[in-house]
PDB file of C-alpha atoms in Angstrom:
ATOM      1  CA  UNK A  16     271.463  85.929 137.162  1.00 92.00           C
ATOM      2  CA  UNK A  17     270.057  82.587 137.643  1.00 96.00           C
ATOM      3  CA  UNK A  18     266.585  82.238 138.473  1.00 97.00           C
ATOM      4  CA  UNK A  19     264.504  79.218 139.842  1.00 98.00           C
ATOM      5  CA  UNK A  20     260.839  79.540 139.636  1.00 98.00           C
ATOM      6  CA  UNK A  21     258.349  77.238 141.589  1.00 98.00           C
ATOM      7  CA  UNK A  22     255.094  77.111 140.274  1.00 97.00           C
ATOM      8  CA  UNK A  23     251.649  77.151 142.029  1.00 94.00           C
ATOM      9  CA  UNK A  24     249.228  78.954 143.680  1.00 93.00           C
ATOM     10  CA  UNK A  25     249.055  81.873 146.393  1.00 95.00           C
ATOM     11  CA  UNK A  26     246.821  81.803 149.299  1.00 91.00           C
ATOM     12  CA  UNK A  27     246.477  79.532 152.413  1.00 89.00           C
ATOM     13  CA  UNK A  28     243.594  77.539 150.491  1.00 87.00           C
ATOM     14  CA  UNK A  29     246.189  76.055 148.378  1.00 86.00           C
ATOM     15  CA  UNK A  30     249.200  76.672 150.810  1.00 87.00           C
ATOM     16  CA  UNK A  31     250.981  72.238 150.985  1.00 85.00           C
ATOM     17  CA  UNK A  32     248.692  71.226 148.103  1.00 84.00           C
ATOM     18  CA  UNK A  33     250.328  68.292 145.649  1.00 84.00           C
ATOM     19  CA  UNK A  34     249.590  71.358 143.248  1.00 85.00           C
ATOM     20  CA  UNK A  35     252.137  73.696 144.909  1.00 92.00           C
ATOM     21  CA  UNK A  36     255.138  70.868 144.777  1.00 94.00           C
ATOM     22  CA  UNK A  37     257.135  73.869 142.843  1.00 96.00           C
ATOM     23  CA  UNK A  38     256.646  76.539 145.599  1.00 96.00           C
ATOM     24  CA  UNK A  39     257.000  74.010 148.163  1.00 94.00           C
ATOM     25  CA  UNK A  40     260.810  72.940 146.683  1.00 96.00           C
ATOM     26  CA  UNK A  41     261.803  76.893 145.925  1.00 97.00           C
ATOM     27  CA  UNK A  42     260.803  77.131 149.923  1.00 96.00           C
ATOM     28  CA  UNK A  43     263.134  74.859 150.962  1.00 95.00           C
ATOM     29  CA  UNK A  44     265.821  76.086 149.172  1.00 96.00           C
ATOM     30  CA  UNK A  45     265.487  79.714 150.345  1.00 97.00           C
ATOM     31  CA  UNK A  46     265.382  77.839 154.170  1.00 96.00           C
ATOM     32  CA  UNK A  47     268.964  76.084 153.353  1.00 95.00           C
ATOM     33  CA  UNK A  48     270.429  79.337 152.012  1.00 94.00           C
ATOM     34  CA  UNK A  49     268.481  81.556 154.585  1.00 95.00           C
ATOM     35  CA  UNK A  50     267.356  83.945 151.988  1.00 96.00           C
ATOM     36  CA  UNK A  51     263.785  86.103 152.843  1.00 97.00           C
ATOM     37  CA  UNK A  52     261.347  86.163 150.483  1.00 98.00           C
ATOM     38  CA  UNK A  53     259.865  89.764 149.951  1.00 98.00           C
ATOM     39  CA  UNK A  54     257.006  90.389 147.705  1.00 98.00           C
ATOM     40  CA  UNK A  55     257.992  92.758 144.638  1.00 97.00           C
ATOM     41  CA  UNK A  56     254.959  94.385 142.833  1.00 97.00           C
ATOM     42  CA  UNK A  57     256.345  94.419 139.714  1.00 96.00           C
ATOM     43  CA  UNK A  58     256.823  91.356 138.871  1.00 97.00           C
ATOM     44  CA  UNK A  59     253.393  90.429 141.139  1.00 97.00           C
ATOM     45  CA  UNK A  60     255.778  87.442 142.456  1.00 98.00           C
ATOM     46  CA  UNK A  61     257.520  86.293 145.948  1.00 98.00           C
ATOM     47  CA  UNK A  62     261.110  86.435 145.659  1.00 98.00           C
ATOM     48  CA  UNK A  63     264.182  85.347 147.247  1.00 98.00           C
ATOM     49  CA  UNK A  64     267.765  86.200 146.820  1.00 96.00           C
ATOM     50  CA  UNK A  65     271.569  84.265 147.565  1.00 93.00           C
ATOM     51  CA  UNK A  66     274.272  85.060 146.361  1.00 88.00           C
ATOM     52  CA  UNK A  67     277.640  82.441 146.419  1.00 70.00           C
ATOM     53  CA  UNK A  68     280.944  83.411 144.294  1.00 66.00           C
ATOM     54  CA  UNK A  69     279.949  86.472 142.962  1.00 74.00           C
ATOM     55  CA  UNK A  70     276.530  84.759 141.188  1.00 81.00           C
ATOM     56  CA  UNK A  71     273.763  86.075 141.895  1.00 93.00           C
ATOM     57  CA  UNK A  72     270.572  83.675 142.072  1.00 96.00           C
ATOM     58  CA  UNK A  73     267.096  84.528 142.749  1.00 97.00           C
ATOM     59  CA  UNK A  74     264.005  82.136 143.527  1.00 98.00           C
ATOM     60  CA  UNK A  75     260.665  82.704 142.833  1.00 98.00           C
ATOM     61  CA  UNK A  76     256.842  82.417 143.266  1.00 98.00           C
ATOM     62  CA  UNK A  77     254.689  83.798 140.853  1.00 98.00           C
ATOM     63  CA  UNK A  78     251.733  85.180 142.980  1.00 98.00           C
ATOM     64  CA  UNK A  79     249.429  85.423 139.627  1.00 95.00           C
ATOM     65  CA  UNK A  80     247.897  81.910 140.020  1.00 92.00           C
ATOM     66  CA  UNK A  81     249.116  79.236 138.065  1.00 93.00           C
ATOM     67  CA  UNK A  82     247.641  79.657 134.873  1.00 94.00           C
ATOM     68  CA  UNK A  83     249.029  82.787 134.720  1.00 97.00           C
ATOM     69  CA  UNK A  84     252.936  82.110 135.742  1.00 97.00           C
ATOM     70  CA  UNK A  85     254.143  83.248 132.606  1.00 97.00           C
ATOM     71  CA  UNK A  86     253.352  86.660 133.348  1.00 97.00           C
ATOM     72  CA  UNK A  87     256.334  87.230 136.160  1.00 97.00           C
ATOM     73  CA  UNK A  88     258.781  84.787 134.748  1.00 98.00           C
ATOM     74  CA  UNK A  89     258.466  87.205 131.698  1.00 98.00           C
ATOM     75  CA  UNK A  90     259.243  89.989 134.117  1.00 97.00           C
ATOM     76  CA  UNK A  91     261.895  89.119 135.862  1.00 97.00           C
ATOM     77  CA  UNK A  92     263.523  87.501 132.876  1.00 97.00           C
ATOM     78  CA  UNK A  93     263.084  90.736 130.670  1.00 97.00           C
ATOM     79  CA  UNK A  94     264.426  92.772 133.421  1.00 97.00           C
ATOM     80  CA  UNK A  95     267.647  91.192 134.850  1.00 95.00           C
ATOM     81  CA  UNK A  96     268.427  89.767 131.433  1.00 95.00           C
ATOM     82  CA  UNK A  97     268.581  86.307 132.499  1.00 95.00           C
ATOM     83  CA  UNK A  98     269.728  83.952 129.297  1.00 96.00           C
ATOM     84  CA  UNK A  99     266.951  80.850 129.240  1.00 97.00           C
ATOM     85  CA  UNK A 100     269.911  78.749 129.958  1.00 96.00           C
ATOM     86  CA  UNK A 101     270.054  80.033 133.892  1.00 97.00           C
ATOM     87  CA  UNK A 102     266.153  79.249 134.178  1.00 98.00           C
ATOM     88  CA  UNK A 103     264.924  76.666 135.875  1.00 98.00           C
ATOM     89  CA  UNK A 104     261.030  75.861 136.797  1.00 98.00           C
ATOM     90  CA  UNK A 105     259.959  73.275 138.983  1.00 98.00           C
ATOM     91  CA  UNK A 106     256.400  72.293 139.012  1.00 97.00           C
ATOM     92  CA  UNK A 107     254.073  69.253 140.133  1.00 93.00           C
ATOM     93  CA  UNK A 108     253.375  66.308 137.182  1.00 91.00           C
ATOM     94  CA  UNK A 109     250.058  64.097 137.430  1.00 86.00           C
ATOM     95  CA  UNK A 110     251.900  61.575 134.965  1.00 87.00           C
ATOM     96  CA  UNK A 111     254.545  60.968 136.751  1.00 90.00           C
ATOM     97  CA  UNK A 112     254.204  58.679 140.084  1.00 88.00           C
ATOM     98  CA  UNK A 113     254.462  60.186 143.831  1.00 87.00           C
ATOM     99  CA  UNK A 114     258.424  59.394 144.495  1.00 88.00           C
ATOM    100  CA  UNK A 115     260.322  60.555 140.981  1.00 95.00           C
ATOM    101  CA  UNK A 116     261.551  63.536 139.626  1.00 97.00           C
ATOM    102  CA  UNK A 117     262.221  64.143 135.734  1.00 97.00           C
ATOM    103  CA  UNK A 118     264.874  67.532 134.992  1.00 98.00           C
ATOM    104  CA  UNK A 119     264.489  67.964 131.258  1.00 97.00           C
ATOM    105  CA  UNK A 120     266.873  70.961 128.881  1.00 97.00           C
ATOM    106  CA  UNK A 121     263.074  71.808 127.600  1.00 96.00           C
ATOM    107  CA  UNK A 122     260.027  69.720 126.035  1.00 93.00           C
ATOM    108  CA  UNK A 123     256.280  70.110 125.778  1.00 90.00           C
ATOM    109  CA  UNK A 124     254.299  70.957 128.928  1.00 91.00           C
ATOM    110  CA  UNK A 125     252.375  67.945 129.183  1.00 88.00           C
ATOM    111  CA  UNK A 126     249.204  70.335 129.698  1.00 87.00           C
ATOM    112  CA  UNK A 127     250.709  71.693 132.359  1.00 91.00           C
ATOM    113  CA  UNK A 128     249.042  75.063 132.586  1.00 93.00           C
ATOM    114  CA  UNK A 129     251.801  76.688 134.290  1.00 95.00           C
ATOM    115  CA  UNK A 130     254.442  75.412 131.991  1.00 97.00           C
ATOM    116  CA  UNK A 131     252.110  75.971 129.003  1.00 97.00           C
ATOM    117  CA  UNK A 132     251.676  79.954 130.093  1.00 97.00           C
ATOM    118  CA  UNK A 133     256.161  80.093 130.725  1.00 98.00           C
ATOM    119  CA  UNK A 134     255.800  78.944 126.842  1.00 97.00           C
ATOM    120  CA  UNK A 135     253.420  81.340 125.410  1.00 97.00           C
ATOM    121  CA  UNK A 136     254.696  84.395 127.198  1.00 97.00           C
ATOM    122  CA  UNK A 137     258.594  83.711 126.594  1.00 97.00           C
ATOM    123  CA  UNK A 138     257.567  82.274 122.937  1.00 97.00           C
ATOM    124  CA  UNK A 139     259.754  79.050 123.215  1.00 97.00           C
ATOM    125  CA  UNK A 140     259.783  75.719 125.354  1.00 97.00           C
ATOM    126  CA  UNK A 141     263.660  75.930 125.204  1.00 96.00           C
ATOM    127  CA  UNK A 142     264.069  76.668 129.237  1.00 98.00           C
ATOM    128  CA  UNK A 143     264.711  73.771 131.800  1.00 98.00           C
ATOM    129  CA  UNK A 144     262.087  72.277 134.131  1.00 98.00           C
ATOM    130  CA  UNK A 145     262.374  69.791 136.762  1.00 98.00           C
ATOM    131  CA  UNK A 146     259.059  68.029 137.220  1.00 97.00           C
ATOM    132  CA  UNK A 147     258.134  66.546 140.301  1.00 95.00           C
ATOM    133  CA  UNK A 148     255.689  63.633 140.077  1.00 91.00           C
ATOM    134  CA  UNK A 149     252.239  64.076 142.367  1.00 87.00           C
ATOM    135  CA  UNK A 150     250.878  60.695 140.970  1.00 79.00           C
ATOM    136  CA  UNK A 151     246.985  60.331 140.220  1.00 70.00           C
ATOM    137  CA  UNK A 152     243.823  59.322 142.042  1.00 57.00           C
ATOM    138  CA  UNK A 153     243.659  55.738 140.729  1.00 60.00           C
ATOM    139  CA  UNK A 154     244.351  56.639 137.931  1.00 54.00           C
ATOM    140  CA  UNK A 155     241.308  58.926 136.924  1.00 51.00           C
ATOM    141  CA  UNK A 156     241.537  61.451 134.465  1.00 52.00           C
ATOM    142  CA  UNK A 157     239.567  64.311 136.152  1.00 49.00           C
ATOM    143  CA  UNK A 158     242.343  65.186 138.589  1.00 52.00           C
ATOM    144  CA  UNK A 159     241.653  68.751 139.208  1.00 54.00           C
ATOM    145  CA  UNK A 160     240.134  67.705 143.569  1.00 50.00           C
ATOM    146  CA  UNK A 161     243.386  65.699 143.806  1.00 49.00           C
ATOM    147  CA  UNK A 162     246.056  67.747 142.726  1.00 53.00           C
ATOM    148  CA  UNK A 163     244.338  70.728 145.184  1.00 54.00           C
ATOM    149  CA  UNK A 164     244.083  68.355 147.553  1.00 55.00           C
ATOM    150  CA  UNK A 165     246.916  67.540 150.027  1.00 66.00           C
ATOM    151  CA  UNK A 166     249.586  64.960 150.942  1.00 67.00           C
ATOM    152  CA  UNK A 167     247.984  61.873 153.077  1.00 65.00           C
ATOM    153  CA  UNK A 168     249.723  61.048 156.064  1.00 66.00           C
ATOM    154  CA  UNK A 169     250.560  57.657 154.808  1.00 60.00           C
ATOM    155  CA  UNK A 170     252.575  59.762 151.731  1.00 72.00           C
ATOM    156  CA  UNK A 171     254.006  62.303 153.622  1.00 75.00           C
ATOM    157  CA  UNK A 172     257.151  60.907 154.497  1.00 80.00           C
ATOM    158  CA  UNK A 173     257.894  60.063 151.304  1.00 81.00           C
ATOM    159  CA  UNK A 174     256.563  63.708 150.068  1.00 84.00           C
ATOM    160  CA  UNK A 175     258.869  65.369 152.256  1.00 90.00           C
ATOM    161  CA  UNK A 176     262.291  63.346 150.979  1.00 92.00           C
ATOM    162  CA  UNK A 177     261.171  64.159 147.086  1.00 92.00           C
ATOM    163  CA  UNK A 178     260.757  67.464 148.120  1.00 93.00           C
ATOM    164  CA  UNK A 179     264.401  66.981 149.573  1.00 95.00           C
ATOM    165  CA  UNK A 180     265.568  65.677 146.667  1.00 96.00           C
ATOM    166  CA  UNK A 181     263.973  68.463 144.383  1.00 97.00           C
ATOM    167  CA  UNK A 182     265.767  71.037 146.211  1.00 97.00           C
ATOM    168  CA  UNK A 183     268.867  68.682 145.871  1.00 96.00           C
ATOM    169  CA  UNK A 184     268.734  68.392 141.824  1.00 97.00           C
ATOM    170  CA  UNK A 185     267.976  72.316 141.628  1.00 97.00           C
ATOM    171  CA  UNK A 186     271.226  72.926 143.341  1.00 95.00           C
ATOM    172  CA  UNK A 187     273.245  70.632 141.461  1.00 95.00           C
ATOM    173  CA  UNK A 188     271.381  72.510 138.085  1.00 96.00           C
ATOM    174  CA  UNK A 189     272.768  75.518 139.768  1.00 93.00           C
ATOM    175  CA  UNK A 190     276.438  74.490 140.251  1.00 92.00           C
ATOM    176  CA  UNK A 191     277.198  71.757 138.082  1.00 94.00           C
ATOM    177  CA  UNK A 192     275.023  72.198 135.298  1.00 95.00           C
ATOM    178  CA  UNK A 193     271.657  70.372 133.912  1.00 97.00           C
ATOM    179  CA  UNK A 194     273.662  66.963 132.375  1.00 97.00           C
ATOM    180  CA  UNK A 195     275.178  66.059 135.533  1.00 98.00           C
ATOM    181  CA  UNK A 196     271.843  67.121 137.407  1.00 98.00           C
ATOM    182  CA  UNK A 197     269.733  64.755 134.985  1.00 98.00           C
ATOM    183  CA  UNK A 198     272.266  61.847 135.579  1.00 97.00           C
ATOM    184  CA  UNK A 199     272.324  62.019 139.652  1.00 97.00           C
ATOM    185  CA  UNK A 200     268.550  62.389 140.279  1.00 97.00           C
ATOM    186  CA  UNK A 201     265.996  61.325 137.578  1.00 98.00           C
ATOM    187  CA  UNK A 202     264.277  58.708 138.480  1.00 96.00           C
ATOM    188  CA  UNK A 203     262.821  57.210 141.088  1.00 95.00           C
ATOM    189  CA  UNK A 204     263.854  58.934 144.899  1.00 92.00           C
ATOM    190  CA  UNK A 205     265.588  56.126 146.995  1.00 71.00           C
ATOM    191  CA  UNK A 206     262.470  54.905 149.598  1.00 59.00           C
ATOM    192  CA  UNK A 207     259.676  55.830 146.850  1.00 49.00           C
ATOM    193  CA  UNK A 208     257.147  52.613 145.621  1.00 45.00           C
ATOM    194  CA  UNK A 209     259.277  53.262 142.194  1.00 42.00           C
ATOM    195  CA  UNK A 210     262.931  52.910 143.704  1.00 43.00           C
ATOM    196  CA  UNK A 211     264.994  50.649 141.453  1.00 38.00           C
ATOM    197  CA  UNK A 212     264.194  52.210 138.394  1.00 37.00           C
ATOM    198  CA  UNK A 213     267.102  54.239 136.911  1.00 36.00           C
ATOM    199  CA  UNK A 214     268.633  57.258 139.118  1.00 34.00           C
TER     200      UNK A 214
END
């Protein structure tokens, strides 16, 4: 079982928010593979099944608010015996700008809240996660208003093709494995302000 868990928070309040970048990319996934999401109790998360070649692969959205994600990936990771190798979780990162992505084997969780309760309830960092930058305000350090704000108009276009090429990387994690996933789409997106860095 491979799973792919998109990070942020339930409710139409939050529902497009720069904050829900990892529920927005699981989304479109499940729309290219045509996969319903149901709502299981147990795990207290939205999920969404496909199976290609005989491997099964199951997206998900925690439905516990962010801060408390770590609570169904523990779940569903205890209970279909997934090895951390076959997880992948893709959230929103302030740090990085609006237009790049960043897939990384594991790392810290750059005070990600999400990431930071994955770590504490699975008791290791030691699981992929494909981070996909929101930018910041100007800058400012109190970010909590934008990130739960949503895409301008003036970003949306370029919103929508990251969240293209999110779903993109995830599916190359899935079949081709996390090196040649890193190699083909970190970096800047092509038609993001940061296009010409590496790819």
């Amino acid at each position: 079982m491979h799973l792919i868990v998109g990070l942020g928070n339930p409710g139409a309040e939050y529902a497009k928010t720069r904050h829900n970048a990892g529920f927005l990319a699981v989304e479109q996934l499940a729309g290219r593979w045509q996969a319903g999401w149901t709502y299981e109790k147990k795990f207290n998360a939205r999920v969404a099944r496909r199976e290609v070649g005989g491997r099964q692969t199951l997206l998900c959205e925690p439905q516990t608010y962010m801060n408390s994600s770590g609570q169904a990936v523990l779940g569903l990771v205890a209970f279909y015996k997934a090895p951390l190798k076959q997880l992948l979780v893709v959230v929103d990162d302030a740090d990085l700008p609006l237009g790049e992505l960043r897939l990384r084997p594991g790392g810290s969780s750059g005070g990600h809240h999400g990431l930071e309760s994955i770590e504490r309830q699975l008791a290791t960092r030691d699981f992929a996660r494909l981070r996909i930058g929101i930018g910041r305000a100007d800058g400012a350090r109190e970010i909590a208003g934008y990130v739960l704000g949503r895409v301008s108009p003036a970003e949306t276009a370029l919103a929508e093709k990251v969240l293209t090429a999110a779903a993109d990387q995830a599916e190359c994690w899935l079949d081709a494995g996390i090196q040649k996933a890193m190699n083909q789409f970190n970096g800047a997106v092509v038609g993001s302000a940061n296009e010409g860095k590496a790819q």
